[in-house]
mmCIF file of C-alpha atoms (C1' of nucleotides) in Angstrom:
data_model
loop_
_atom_site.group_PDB
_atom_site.id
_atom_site.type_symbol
_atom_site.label_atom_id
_atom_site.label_comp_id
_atom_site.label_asym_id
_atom_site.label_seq_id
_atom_site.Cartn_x
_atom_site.Cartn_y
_atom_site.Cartn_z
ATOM 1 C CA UNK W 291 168.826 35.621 129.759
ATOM 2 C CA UNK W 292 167.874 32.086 131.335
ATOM 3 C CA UNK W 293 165.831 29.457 129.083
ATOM 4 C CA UNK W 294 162.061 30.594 127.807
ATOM 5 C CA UNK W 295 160.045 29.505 130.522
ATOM 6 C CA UNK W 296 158.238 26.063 130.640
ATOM 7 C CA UNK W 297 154.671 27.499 130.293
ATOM 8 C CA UNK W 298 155.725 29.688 126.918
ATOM 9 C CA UNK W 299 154.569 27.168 124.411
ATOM 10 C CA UNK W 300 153.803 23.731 123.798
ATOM 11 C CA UNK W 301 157.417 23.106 122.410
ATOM 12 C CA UNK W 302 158.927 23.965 125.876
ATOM 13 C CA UNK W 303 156.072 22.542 128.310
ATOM 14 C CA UNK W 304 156.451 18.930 126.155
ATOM 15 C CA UNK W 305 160.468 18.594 126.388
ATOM 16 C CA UNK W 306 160.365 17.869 130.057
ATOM 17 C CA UNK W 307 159.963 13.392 129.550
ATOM 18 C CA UNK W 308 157.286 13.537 132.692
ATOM 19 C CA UNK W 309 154.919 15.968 131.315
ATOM 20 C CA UNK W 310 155.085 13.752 128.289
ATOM 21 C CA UNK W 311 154.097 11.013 130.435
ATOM 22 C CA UNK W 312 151.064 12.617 131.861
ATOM 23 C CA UNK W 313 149.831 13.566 128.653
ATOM 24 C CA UNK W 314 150.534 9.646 127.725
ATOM 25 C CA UNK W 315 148.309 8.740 130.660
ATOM 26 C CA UNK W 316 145.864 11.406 130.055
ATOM 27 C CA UNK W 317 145.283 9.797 126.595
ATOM 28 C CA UNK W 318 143.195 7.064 127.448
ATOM 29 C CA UNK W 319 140.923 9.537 129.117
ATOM 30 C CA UNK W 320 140.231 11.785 132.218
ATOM 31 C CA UNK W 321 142.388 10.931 135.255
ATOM 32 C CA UNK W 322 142.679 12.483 138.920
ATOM 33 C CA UNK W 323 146.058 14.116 140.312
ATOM 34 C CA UNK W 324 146.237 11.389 142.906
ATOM 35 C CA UNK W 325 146.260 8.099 139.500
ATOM 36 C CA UNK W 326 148.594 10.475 137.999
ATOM 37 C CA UNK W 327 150.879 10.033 140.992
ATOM 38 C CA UNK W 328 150.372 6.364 141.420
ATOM 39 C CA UNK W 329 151.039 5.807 137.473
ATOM 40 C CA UNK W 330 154.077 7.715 137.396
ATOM 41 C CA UNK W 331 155.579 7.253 140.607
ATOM 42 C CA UNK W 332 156.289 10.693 141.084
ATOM 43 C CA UNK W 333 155.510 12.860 144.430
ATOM 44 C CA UNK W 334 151.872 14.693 144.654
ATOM 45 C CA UNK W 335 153.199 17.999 144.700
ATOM 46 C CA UNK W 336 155.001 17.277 141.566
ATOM 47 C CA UNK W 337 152.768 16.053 139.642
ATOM 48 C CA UNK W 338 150.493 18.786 140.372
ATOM 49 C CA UNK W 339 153.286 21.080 139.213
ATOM 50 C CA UNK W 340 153.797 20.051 136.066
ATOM 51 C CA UNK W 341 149.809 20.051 135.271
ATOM 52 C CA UNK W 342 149.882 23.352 135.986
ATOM 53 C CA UNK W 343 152.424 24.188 133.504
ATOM 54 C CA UNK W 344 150.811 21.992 130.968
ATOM 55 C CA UNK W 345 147.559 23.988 131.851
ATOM 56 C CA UNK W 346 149.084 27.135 131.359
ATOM 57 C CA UNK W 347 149.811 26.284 128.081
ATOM 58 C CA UNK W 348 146.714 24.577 127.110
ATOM 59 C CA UNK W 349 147.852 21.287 127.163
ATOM 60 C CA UNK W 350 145.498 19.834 130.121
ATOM 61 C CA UNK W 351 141.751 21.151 131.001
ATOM 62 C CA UNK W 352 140.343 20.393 134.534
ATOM 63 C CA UNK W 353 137.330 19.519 135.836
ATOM 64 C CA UNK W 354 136.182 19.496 139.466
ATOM 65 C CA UNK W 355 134.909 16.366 141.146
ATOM 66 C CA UNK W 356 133.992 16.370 144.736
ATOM 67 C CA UNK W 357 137.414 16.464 146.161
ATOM 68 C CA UNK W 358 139.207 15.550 143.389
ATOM 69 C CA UNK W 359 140.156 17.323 140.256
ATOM 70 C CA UNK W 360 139.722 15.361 137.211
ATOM 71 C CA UNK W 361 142.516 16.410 134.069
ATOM 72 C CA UNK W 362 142.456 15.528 130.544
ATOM 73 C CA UNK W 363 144.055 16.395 127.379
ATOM 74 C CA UNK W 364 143.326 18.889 124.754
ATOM 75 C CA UNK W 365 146.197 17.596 122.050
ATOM 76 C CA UNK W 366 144.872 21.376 120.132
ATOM 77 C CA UNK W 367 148.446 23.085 121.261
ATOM 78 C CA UNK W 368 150.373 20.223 119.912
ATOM 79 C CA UNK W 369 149.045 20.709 115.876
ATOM 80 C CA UNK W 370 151.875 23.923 116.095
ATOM 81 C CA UNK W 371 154.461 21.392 117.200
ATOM 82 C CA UNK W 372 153.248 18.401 114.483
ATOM 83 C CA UNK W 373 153.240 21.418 111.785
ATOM 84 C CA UNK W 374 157.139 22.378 112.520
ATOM 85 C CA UNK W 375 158.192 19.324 112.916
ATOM 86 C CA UNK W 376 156.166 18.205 110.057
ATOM 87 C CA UNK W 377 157.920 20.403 106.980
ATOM 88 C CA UNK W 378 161.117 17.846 107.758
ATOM 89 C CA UNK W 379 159.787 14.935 107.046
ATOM 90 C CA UNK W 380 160.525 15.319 103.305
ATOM 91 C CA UNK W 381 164.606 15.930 104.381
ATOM 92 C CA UNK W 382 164.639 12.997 106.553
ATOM 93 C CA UNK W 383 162.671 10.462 103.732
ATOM 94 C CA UNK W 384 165.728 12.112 101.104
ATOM 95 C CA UNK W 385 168.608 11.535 104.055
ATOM 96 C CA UNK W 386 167.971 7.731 104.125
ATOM 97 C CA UNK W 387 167.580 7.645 100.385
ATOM 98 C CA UNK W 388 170.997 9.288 99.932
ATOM 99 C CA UNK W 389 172.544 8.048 102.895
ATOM 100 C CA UNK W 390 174.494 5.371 101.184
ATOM 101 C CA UNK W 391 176.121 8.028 98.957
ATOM 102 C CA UNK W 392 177.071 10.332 101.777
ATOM 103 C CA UNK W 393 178.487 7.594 103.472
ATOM 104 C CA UNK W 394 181.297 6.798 100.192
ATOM 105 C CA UNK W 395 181.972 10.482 100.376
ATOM 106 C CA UNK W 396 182.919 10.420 103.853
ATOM 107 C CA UNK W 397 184.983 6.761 103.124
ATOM 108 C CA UNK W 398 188.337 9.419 103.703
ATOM 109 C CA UNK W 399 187.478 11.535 106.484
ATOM 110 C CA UNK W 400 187.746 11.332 109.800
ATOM 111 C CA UNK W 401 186.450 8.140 111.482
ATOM 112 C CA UNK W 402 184.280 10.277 113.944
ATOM 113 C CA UNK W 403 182.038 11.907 111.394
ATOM 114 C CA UNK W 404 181.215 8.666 109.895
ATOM 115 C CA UNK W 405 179.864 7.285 113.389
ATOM 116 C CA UNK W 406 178.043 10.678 114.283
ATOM 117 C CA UNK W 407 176.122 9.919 111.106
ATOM 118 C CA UNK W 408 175.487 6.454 111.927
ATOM 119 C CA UNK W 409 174.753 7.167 115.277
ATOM 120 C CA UNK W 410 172.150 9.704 114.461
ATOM 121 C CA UNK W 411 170.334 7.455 111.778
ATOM 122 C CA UNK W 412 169.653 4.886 114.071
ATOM 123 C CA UNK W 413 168.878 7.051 117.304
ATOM 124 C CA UNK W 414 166.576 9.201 115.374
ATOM 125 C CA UNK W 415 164.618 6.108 114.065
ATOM 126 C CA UNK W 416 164.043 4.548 117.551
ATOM 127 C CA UNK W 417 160.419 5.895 118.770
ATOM 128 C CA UNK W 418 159.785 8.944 121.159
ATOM 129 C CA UNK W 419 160.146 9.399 124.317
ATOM 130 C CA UNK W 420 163.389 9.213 124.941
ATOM 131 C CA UNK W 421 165.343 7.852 128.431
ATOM 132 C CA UNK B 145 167.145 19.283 140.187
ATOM 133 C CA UNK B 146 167.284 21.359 137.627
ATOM 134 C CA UNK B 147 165.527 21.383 133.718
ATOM 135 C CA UNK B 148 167.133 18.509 131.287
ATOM 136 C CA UNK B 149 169.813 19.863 129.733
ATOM 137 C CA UNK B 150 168.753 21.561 126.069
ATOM 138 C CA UNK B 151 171.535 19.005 124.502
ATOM 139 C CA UNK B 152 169.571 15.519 125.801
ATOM 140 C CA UNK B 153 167.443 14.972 123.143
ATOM 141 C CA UNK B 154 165.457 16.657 120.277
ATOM 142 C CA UNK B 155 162.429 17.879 122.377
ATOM 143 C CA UNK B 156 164.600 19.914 124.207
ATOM 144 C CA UNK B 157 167.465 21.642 121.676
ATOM 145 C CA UNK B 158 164.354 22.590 119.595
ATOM 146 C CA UNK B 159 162.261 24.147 122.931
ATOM 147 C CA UNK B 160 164.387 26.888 122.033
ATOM 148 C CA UNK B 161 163.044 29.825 118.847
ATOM 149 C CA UNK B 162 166.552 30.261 117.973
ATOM 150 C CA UNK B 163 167.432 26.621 117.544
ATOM 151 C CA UNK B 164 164.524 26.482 115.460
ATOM 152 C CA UNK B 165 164.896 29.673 112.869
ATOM 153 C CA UNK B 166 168.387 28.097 112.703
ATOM 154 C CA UNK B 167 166.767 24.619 111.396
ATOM 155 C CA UNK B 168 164.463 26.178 109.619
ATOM 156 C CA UNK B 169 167.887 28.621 107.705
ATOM 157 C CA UNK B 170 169.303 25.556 106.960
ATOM 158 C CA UNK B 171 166.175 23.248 105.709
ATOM 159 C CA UNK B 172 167.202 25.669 102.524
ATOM 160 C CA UNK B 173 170.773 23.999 102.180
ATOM 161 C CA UNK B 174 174.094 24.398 103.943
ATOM 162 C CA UNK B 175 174.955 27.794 105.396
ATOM 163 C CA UNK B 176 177.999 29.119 107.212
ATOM 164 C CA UNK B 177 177.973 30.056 110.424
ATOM 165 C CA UNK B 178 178.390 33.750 109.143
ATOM 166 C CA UNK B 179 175.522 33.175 107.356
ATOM 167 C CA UNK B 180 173.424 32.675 109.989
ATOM 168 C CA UNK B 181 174.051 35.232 111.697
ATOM 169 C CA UNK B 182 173.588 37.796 109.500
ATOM 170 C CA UNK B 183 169.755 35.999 108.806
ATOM 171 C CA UNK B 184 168.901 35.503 112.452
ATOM 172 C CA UNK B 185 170.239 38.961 113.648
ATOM 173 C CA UNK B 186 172.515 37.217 116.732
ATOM 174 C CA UNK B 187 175.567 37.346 117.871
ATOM 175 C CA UNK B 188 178.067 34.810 116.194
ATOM 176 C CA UNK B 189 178.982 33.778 119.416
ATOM 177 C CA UNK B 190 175.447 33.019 120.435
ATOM 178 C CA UNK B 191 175.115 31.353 116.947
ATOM 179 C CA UNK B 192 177.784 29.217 117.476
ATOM 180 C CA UNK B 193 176.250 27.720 121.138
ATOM 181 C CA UNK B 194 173.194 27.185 119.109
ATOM 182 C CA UNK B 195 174.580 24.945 116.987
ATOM 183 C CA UNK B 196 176.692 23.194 119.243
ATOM 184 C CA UNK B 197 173.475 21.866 121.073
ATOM 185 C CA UNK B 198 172.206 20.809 117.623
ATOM 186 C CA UNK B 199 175.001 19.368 116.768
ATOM 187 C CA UNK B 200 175.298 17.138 120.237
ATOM 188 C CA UNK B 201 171.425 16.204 119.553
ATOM 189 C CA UNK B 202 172.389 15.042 116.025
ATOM 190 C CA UNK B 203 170.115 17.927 114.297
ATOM 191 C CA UNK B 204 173.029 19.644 112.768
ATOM 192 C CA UNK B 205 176.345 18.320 110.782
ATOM 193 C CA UNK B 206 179.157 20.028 109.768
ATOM 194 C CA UNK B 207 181.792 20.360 106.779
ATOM 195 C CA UNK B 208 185.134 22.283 106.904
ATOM 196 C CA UNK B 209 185.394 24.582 104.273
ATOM 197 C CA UNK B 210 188.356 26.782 104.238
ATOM 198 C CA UNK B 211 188.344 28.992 107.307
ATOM 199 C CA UNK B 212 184.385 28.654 107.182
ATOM 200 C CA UNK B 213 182.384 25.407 108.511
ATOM 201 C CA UNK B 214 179.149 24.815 106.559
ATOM 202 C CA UNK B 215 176.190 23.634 108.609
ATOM 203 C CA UNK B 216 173.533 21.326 107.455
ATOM 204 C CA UNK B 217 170.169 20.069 108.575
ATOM 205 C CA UNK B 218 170.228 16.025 109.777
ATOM 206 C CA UNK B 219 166.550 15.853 110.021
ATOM 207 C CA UNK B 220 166.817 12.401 111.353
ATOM 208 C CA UNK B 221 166.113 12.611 115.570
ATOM 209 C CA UNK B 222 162.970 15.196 114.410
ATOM 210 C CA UNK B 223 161.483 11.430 113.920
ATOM 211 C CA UNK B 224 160.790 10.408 117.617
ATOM 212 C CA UNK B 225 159.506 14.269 118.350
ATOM 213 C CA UNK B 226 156.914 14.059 115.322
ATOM 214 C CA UNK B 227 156.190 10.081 116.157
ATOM 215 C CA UNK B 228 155.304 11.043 119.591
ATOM 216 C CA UNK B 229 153.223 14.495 118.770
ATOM 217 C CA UNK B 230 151.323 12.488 116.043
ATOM 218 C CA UNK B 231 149.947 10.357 118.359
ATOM 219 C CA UNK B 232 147.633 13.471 119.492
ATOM 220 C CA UNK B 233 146.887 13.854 115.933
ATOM 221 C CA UNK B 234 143.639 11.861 116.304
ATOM 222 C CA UNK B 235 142.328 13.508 119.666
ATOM 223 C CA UNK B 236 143.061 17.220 118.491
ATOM 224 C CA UNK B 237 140.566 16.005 115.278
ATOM 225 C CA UNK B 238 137.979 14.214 116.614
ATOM 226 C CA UNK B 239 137.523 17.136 119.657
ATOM 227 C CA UNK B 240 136.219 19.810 117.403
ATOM 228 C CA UNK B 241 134.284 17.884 114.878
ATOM 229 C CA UNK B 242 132.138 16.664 117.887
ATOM 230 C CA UNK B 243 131.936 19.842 119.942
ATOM 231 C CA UNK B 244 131.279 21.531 117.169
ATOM 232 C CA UNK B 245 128.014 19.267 116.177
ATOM 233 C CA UNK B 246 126.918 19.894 119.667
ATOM 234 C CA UNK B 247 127.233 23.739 120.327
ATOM 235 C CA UNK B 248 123.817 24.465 118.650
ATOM 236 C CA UNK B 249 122.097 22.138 121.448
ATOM 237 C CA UNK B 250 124.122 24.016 123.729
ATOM 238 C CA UNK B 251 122.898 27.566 122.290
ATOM 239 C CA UNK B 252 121.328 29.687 125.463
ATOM 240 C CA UNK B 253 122.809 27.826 127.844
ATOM 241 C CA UNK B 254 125.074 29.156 130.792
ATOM 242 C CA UNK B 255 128.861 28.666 130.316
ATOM 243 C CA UNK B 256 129.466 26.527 133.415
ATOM 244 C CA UNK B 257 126.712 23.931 132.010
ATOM 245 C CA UNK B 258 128.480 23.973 128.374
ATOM 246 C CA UNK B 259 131.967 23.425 130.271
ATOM 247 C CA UNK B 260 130.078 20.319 131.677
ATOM 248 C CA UNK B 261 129.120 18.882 128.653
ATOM 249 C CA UNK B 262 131.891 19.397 126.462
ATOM 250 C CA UNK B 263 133.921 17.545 129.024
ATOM 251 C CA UNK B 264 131.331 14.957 129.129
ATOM 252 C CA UNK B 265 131.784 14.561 125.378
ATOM 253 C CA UNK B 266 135.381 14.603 125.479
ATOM 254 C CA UNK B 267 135.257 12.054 128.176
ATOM 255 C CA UNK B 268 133.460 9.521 125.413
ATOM 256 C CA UNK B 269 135.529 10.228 122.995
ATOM 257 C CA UNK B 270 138.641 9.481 124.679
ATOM 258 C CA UNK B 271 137.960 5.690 124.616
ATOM 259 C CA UNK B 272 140.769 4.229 123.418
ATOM 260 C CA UNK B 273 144.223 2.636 124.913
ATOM 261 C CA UNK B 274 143.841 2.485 128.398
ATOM 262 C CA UNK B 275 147.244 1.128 129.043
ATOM 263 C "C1'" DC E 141 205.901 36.358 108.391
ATOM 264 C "C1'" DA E 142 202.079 39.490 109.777
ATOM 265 C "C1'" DA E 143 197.378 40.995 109.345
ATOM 266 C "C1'" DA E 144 192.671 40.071 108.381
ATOM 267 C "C1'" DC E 145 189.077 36.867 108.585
ATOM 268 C "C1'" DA E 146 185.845 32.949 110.425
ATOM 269 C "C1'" DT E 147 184.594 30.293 114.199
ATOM 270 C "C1'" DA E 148 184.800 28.264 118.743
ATOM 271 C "C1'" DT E 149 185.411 28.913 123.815
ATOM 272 C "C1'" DA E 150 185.799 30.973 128.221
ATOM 273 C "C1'" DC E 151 183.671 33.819 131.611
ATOM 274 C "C1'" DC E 152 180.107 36.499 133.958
ATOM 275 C "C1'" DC E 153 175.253 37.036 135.186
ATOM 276 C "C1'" DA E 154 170.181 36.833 135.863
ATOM 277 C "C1'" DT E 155 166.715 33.640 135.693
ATOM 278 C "C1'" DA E 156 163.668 29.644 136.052
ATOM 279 C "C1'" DT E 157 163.686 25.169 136.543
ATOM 280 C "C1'" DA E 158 162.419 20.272 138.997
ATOM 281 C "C1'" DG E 159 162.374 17.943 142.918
ATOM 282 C "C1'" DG E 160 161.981 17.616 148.188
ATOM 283 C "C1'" DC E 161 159.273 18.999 152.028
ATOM 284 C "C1'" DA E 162 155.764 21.479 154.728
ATOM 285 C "C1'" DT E 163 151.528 23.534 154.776
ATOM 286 C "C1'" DG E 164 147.172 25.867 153.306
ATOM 287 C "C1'" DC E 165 142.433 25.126 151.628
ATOM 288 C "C1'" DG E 166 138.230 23.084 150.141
ATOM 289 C "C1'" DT E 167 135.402 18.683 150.459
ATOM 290 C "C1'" DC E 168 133.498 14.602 152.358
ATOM 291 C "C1'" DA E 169 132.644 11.357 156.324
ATOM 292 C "C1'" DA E 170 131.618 10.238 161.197
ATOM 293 C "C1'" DT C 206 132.130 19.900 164.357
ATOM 294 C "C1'" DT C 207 136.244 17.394 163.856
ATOM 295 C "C1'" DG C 208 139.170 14.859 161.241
ATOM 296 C "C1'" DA C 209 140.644 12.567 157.071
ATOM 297 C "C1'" DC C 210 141.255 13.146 152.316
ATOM 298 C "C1'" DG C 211 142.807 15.351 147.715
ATOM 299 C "C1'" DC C 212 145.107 18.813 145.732
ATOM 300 C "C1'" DA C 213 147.588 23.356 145.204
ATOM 301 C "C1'" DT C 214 151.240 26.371 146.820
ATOM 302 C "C1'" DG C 215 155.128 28.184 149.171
ATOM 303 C "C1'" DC C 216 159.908 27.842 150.133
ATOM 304 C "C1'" DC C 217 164.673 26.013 149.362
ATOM 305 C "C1'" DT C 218 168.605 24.368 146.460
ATOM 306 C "C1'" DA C 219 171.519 22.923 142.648
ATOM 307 C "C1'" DT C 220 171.907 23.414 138.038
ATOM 308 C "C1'" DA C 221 172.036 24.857 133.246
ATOM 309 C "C1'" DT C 222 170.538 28.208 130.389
ATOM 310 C "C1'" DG C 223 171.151 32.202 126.771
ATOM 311 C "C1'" DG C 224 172.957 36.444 125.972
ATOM 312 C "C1'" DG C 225 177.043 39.712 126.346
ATOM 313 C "C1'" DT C 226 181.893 40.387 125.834
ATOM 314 C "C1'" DA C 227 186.714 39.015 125.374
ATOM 315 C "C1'" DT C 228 189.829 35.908 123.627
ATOM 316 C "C1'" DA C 229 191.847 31.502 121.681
ATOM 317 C "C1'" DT C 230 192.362 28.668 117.464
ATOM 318 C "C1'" DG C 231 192.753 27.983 112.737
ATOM 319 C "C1'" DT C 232 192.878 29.715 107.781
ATOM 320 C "C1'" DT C 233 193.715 32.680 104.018
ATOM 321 C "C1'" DT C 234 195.896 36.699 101.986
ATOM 322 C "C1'" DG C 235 199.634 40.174 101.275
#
DNA sequence: CAAACATATACCCATATAGGCATGCGTCAA
DNA sequence: TTGACGCATGCCTATATGGGTATATGTTTG
């Protein structure tokens, strides 16, 4: 089997960094295709793509306006997402508390665990949107 | 081009169900990879890919343990996806308190009017950052 | 040492993606 | 009415996926 398909949930039509984007523009309120394109320098065609898959899902709402189509958010699919994501909170508030012990224990082992850990401490700290 | 590879960041190893039941195995403490796949039902191989991709995002660490390896949860790059979905927190809120106050107004009315006016509403509400 | 066990990898395949490009379709202006 | 505008879709391609199955690697036991 391939990957679940883009427009199965909220979880898949979010990973893709542009339809993050959109929904980042779409914030501030309602917004044609045509400022979507200009904002995130992408081509027509693909923006339009990508609000279809965030439609599909529930992500976007449209509203017609003469020639235009006007798209905002409905952040509603994205409580699912906040509640997973949500129940590790608690693990990653105990990970920095213990960190400093974990890090002792690893003092022996290999080199390459120690900066993995490192590595993913600081990474995961840095804010969303990744790239 | 093709879809960003699962392994590029959090958003996208945890797009996938199985990634997820695997995180959500392991939020109880470490588990081997047998383990896991007696609780998911998969394929060891399958189980093993899985965690590979968390393990290149960071979500995932591992600890040699006689012939076994014992997986644990690293909870840490889960930050950035919930710091970016909370930011919807507020719109998926304030939408139904206010449509909700204004369906009775709305009560008799045809459904393409309502569609109007709820996006009207919307539309106000959304007044925030505009960039 | 050999055999059993636990895990990781290598392949093979069907599938859907994301972007590039061309075009279809409805709407407004002259 | 014709043409310009705004957007959606269709088609094409390269790519990585996730599952299935076979096998390599490493560890413990007899």
């Amino acid at each position: 089997m391939a990957r679940a398909a883009t427009t199965t949930d909220a979880f898949n039509a979010v990973a893709e960094p542009r339809r993050r984007e959109i929904l980042d523009a779409l914030a501030g309120g309602e917004l044609a295709v045509g400022d979507l394109t200009e904002l995130l320098g992408l081509a027509q065609p693909q923006v339009s793509k990508h609000l279809r898959v965030l439609r599909e899902v529930g992500l976007v709402e449209v509203r017609d306006d003469g020639r235009r189509r006007l798209y905002r958010v409905n952040a509603a699919p994205l409580r699912a997402v906040h509640a997973w994501v949500g129940q590790y909170e608690r693990l990653w508030n105990e990970r920095f508390d213990l960190i400093d012990g974990v890090l002792d224990e690893l003092a022996g082992t290999e080199n390459e665990i120690r900066t993995d850990i490192e590595t993913d401490i600081e990474t995961g700290i840095e804010t969303g949107r990744g790239d």
